[in-house]
Coordinates of C-alpha atoms and ligand atoms in Angstrom, one line a residue:
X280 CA -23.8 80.2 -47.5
X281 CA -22.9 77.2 -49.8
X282 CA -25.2 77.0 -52.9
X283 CA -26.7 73.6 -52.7
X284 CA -27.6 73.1 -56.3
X285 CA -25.4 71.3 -58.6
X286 CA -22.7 73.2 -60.6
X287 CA -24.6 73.1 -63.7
X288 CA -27.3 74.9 -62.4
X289 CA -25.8 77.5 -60.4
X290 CA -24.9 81.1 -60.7
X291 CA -21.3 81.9 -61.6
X292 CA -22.3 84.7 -63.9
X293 CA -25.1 87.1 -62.3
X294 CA -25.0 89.9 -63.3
X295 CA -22.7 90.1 -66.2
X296 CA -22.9 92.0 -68.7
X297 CA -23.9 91.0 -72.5
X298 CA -20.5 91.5 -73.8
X299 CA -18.9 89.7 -70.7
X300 CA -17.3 86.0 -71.2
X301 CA -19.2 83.2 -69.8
X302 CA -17.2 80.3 -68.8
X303 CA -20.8 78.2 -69.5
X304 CA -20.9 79.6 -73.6
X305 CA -17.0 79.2 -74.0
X306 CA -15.3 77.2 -76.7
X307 CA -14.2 75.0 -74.3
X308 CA -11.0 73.0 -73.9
X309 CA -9.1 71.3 -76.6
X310 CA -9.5 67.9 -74.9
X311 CA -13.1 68.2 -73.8
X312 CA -13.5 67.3 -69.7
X313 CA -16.3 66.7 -67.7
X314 CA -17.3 70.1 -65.7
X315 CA -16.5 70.6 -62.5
X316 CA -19.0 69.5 -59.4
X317 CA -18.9 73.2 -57.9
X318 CA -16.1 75.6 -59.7
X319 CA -16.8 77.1 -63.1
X320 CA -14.5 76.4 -66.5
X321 CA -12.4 79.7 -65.6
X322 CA -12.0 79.3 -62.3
X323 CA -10.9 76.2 -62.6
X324 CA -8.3 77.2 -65.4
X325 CA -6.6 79.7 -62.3
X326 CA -6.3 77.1 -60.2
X327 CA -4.4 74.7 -62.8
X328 CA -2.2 77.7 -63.3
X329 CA -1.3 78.4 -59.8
X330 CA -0.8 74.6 -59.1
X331 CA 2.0 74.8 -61.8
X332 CA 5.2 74.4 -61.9
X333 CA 6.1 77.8 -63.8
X334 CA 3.5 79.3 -61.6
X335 CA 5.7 78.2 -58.6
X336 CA 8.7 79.5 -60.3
X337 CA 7.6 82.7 -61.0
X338 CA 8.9 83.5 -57.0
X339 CA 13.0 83.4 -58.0
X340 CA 12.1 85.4 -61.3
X341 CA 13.3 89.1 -61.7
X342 CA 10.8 91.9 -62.5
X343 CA 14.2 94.5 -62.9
X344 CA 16.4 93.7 -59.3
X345 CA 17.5 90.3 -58.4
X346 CA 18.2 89.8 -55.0
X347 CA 20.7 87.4 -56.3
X348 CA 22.9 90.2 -56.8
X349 CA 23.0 91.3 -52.9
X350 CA 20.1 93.6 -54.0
X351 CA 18.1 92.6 -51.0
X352 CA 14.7 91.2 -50.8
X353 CA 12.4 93.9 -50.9
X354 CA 11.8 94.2 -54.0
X355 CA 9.2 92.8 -56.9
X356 CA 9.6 89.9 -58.4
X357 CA 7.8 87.9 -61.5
X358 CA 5.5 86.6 -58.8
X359 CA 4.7 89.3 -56.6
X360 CA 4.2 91.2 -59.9
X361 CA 1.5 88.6 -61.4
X362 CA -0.3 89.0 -58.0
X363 CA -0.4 92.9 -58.1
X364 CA -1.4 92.2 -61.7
X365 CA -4.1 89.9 -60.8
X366 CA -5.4 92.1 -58.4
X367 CA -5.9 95.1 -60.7
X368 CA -7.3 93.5 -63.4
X369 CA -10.3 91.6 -61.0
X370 CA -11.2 95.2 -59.7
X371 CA -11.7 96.6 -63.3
X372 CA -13.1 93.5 -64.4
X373 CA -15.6 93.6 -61.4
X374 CA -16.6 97.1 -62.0
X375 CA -16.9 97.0 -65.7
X376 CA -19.4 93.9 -65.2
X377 CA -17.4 91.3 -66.9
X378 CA -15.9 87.7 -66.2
X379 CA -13.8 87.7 -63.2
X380 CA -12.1 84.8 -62.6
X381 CA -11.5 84.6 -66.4
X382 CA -9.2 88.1 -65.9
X383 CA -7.3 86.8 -62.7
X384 CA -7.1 83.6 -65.0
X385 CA -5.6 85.4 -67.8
X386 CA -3.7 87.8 -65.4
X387 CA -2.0 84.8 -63.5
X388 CA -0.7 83.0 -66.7
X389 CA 0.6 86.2 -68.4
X390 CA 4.1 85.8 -67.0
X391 CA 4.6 82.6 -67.3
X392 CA 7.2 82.4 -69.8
X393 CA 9.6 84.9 -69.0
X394 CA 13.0 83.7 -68.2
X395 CA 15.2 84.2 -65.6
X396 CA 16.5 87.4 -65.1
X397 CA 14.0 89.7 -66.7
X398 CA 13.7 91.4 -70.0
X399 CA 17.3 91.2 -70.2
X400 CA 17.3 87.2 -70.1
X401 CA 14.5 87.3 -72.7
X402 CA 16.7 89.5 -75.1
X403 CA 19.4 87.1 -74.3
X404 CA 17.6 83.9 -75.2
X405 CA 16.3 85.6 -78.3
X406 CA 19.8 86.8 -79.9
X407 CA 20.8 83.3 -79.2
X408 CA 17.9 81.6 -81.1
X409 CA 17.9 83.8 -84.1
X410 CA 18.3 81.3 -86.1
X411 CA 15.8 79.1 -84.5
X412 CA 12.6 81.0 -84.1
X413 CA 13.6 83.3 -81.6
X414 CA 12.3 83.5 -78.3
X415 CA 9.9 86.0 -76.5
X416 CA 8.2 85.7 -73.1
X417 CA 4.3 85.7 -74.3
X418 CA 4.7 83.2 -76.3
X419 CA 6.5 80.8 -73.9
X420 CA 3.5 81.1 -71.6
X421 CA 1.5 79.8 -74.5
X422 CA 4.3 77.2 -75.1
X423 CA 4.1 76.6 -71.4
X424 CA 0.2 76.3 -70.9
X425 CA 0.3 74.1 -74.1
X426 CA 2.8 72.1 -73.6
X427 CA 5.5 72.0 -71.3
X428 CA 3.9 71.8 -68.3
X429 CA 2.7 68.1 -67.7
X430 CA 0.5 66.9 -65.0
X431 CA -2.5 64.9 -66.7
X432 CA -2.1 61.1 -68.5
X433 CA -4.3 62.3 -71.0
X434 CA -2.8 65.8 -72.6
X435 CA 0.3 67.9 -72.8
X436 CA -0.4 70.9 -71.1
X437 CA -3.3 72.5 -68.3
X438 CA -5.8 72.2 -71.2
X439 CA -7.1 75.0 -70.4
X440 CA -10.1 76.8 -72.0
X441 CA -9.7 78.6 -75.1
X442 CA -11.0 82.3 -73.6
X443 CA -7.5 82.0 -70.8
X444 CA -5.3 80.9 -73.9
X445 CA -6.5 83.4 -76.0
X446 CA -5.8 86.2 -73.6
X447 CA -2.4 85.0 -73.3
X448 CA -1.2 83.9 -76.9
X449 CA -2.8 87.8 -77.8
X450 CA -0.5 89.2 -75.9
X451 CA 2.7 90.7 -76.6
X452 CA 3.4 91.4 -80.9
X453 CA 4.7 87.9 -82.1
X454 CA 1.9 85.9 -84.0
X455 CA 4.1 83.8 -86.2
X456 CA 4.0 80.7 -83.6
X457 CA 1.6 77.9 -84.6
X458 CA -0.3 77.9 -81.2
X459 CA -1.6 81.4 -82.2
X460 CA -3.0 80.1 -85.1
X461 CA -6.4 79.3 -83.8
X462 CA -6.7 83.2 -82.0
X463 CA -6.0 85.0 -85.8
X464 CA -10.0 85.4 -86.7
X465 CA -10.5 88.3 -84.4
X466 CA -8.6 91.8 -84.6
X467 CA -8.7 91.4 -80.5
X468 CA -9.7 89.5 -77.5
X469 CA -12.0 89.8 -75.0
X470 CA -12.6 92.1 -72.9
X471 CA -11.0 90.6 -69.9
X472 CA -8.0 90.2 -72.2
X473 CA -7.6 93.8 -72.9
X474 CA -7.9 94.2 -69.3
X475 CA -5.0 92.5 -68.2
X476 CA -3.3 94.1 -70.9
X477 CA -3.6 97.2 -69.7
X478 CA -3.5 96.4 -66.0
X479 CA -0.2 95.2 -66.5
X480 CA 1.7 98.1 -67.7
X481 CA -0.1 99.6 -64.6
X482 CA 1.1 98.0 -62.1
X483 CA 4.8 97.4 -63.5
X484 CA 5.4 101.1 -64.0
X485 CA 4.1 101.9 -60.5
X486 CA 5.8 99.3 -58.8
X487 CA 8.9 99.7 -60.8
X488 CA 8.6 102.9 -59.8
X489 CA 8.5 102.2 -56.2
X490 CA 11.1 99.7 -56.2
X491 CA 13.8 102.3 -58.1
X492 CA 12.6 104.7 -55.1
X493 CA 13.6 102.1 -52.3
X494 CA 16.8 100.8 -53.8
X495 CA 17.7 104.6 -54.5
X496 CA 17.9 104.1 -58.5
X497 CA 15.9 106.8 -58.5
X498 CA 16.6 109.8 -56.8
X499 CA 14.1 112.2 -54.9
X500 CA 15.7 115.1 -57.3
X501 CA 15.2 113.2 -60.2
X502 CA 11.6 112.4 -58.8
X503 CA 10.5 116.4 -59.8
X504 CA 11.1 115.7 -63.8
X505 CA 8.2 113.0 -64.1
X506 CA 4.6 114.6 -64.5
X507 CA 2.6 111.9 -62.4
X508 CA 4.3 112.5 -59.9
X509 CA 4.4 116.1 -59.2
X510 CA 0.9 115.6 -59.4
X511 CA 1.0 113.0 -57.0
X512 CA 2.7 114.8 -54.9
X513 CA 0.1 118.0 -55.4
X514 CA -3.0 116.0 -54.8
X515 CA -1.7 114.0 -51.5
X516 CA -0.3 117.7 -50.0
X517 CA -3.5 118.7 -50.6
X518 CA -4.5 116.4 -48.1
X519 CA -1.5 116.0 -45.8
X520 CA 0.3 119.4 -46.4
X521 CA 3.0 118.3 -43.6
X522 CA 3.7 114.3 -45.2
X523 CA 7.0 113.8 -46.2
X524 CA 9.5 110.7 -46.6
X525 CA 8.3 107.2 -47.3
X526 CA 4.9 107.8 -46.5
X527 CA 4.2 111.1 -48.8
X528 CA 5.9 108.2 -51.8
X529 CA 3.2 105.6 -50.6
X530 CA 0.7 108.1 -51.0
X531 CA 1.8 109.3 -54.2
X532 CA 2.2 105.8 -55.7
X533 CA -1.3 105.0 -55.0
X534 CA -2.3 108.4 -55.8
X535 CA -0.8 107.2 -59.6
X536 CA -2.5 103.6 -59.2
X537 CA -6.1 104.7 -58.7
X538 CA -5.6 107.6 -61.2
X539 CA -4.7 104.9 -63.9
X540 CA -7.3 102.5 -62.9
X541 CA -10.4 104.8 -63.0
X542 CA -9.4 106.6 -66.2
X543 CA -9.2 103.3 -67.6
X544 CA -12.9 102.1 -66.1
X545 CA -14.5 105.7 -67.0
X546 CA -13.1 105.4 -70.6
X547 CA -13.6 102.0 -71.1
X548 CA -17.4 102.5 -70.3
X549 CA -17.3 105.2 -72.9
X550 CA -16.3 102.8 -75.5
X551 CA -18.3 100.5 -74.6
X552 CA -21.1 103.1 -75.3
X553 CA -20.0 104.7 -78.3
X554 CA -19.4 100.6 -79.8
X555 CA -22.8 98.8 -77.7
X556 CA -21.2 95.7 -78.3
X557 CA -23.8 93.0 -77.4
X558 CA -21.1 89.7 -77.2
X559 CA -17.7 89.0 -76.4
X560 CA -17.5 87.9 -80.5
X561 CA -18.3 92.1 -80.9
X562 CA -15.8 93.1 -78.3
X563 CA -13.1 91.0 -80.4
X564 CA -14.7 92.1 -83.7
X565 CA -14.1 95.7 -82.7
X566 CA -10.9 97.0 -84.5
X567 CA -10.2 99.7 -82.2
X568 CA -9.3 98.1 -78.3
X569 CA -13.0 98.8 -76.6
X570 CA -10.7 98.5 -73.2
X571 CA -8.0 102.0 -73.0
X572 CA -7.2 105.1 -71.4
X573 CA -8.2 108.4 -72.3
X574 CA -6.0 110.4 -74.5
X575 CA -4.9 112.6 -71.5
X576 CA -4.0 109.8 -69.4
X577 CA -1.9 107.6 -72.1
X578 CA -0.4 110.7 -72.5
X579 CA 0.6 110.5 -68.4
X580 CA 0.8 106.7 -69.0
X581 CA 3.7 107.3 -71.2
X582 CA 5.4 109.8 -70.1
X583 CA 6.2 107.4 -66.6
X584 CA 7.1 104.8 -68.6
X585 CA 9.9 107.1 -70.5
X586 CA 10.7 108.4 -67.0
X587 CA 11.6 104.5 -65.7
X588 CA 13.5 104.2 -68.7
X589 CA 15.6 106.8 -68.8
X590 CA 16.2 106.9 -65.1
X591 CA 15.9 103.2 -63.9
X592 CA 15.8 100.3 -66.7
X593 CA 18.7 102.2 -68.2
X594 CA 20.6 103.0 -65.0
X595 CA 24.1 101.2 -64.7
X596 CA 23.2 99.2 -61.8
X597 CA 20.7 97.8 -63.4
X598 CA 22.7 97.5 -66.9
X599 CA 25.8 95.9 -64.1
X600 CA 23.1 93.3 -63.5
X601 CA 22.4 92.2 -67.0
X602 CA 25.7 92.2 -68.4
X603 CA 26.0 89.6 -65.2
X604 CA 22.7 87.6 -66.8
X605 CA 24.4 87.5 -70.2
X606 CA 27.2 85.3 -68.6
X607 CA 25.3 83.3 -67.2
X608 CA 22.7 82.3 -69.7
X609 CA 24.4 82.4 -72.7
X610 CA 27.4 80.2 -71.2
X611 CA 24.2 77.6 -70.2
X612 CA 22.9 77.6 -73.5
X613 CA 26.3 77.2 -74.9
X614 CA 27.4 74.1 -73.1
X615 CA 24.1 72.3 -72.6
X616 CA 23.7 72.8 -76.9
X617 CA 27.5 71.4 -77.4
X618 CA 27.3 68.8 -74.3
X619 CA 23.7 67.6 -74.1
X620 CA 25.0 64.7 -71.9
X621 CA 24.9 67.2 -69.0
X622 CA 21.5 68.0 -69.0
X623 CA 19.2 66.3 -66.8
X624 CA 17.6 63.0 -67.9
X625 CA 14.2 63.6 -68.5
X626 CA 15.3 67.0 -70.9
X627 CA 18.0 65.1 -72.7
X628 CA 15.4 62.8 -73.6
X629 CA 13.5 65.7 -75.3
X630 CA 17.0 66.7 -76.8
X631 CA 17.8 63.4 -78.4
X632 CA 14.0 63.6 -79.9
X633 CA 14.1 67.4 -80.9
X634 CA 17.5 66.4 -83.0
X635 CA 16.1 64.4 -85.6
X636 CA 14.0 67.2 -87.0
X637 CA 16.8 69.8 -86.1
X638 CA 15.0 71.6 -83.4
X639 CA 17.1 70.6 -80.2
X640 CA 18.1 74.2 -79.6
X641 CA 14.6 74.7 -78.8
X642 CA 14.8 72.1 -76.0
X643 CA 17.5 73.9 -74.4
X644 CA 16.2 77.2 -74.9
X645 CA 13.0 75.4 -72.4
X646 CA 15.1 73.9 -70.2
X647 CA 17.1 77.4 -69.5
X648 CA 13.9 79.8 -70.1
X649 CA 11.9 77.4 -67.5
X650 CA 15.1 78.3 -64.5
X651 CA 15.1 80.8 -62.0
X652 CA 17.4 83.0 -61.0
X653 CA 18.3 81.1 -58.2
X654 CA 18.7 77.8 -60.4
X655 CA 20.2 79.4 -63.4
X656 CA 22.9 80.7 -61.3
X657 CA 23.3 77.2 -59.1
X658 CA 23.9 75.6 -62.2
X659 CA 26.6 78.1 -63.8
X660 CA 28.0 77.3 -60.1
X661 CA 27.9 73.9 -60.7
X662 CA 29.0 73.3 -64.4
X663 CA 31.9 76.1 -64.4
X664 CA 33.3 76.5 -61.0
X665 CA 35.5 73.6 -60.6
X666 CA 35.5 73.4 -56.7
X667 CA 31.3 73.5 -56.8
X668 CA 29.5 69.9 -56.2
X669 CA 28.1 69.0 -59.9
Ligands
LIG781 MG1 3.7 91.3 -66.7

């Protein structure tokens, strides 16, 4: 039933825990707003995310296939990936007793930034801005939740609150960009933060996983040489001694999924135990992350993660479709940097601005970051095949 009182008055945050985030004791947005009549501060922050542009985008983004390259369709992309990620770090969130909707918030922003074509287009876009500040994926989400996106008269940006921007400028290892400068007091974030930092790797390994399996990357013979999986495969047999084929690899995927995710809750609550933190401020004070794995399952964690690379990341259908990404993107960057004159009006007008202080290239390292798949490749259609329409 609806609550009838007002939004000031009413419960988003029953039973929390001490060290949970609390949209109503934030530090609020950079522009200060008016609150919302009925959603809270973070849940409003997920739905200026998924209203956005790069939020939108994220649908014709690569997690490691692109169905660009006759691949098919089944498989993850950025989007579906941000959804899974979403959905694994509410759960822990949930069961650990802290903020929700500031998780899913920090979960559905994480991606943001990454170009097109996965890992490999952010490697790309960083060898070719070197000289220019480089260019990794966390901190374009910042870039774009700060700045790019632009949907208000009065800001650049979602302005959103400083708990969802923390979470996202603390992830990833670059903390030279000025936008992190205001998250450098604590040794971590929050604990919703850490969540989603660890939910992630959870649910790209597994799904990577299951991807490789249904485009045949990965092998059923090769399956026997990772260790979560054999035990998988022991613990569902256990169960369904006759399941084989698609079905036993569901099961065992899950099997690997739930494993991860109540290792992480059961350890996590030991931590928070052994460090009784009575805040969020003591949860980011704490040197050591109060959200991880035991030692036995990191050790698991790690070992799947060497498995995808050696068998799938690194496989030469995968390496066939990167060196096919290079082309592309660094022939865009290339030509829009030499030619600016064919880049879209609005963009150019950044360029022109950018090129008094000598930062242009950054301009076109958005404007080619910020494509899809889809787009990136429809304009390398359009600017160097000469029978395309321009
Ligand atoms: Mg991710």
């Amino acid at each position: 039933m609806r609550d009838p009182r007002p939004a000031e008055t009413r419960d988003f945050e029953g039973g929390l825990a001490p060290y949970a985030s609390r949209a109503s004791s934030g530090r609020g947005r950079a522009h200060p707003e008016a609150e919302h009549q009925y959603r809270s501060a973070y849940q409003r922050d997920r739905d200026r995310i998924i209203h956005s542009q790069a939020f939108r985008r994220l649908e014709s983004k690569t997690q490691v296939y692109t169905n660009l390259f006759q691949e098919g369709d089944l498989f993850r992309k950025r989007l579906t990936h941000t959804i899974e990620v979403a959905q694994i770090s509410r759960t822990v969130a949930r069961e650990l007793c802290v903020n929700e909707d500031l998780a899913e918030s920090i979960a559905l922003a994480h991606d943001l930034g990454h170009a097109p074509f996965g890992h490999k287009g952010q490697d790309i876009l960083d060898d070719l801005m070197r000289d220019a500040g480089g260019f990794e994926h966390n901190t374009q989400s910042l870039r774009i939740i700060c700045l790019i996106e632009h949907r208000y008269p009065d800001f650049q940006g979602l302005n959103l609150t400083w708990e969802v921007r923390e979470g996202v400028a603390k992830k990833g290892h670059r903390q030279a960009e000025p936008l992190k400068k205001e998250f450098e007091g604590f040794p971590n974030p929050s604990l919703e933060a850490q969540i989603v930092d660890v939910c992630d790797p959870i649910t790209y390994t597994t799904h990577d996983l299951d991807d490789g399996i249904t485009n045949g990357t990965i092998g059923q013979e090769t399956l026997g040489e990772c260790l979560f999986w054999n035990e998988g495969v022991g613990a569902v047999k256990s169960r369904h001694p006759d399941l084989r084929g698609k079905i036993l690899n569901y099961q065992v995927i899950r099997h690997i999924i739930n494993a991860q995710i109540t290792d992480l809750i059961a350890q996590t609550r030991r931590n928070l135990e052994a460090s009784k933190p009575s805040s969020p401020d003591d949860v980011r004070s704490n040197p050591d992350k109060t959200c991880s794995f035991s030692a036995e399952m990191k050790a698991k964690h790690d070992d799947l993660k060497r498995f995808l690379y050696r068998n799938m990341y690194e496989h030469h259908r995968v390496k066939r479709m990167e060196e096919k990404a290079r082309e592309v993107i660094e022939k865009l960057f290339h030509k829009f940097l030499s030619s600016p004159e064919l880049l879209p009006a609005s963009v150019q007008a950044h360029f022109k601005r950018e090129k008094a202080g000598g930062n242009e290239k950054r301009i076109v390292c958005d404007y080619v970051a910020g494509m899809t798949d889809r787009y990136a490749l429809e304009e390398y259609d359009r600017l160097f095949n000469l029978r395309s329409r321009v």
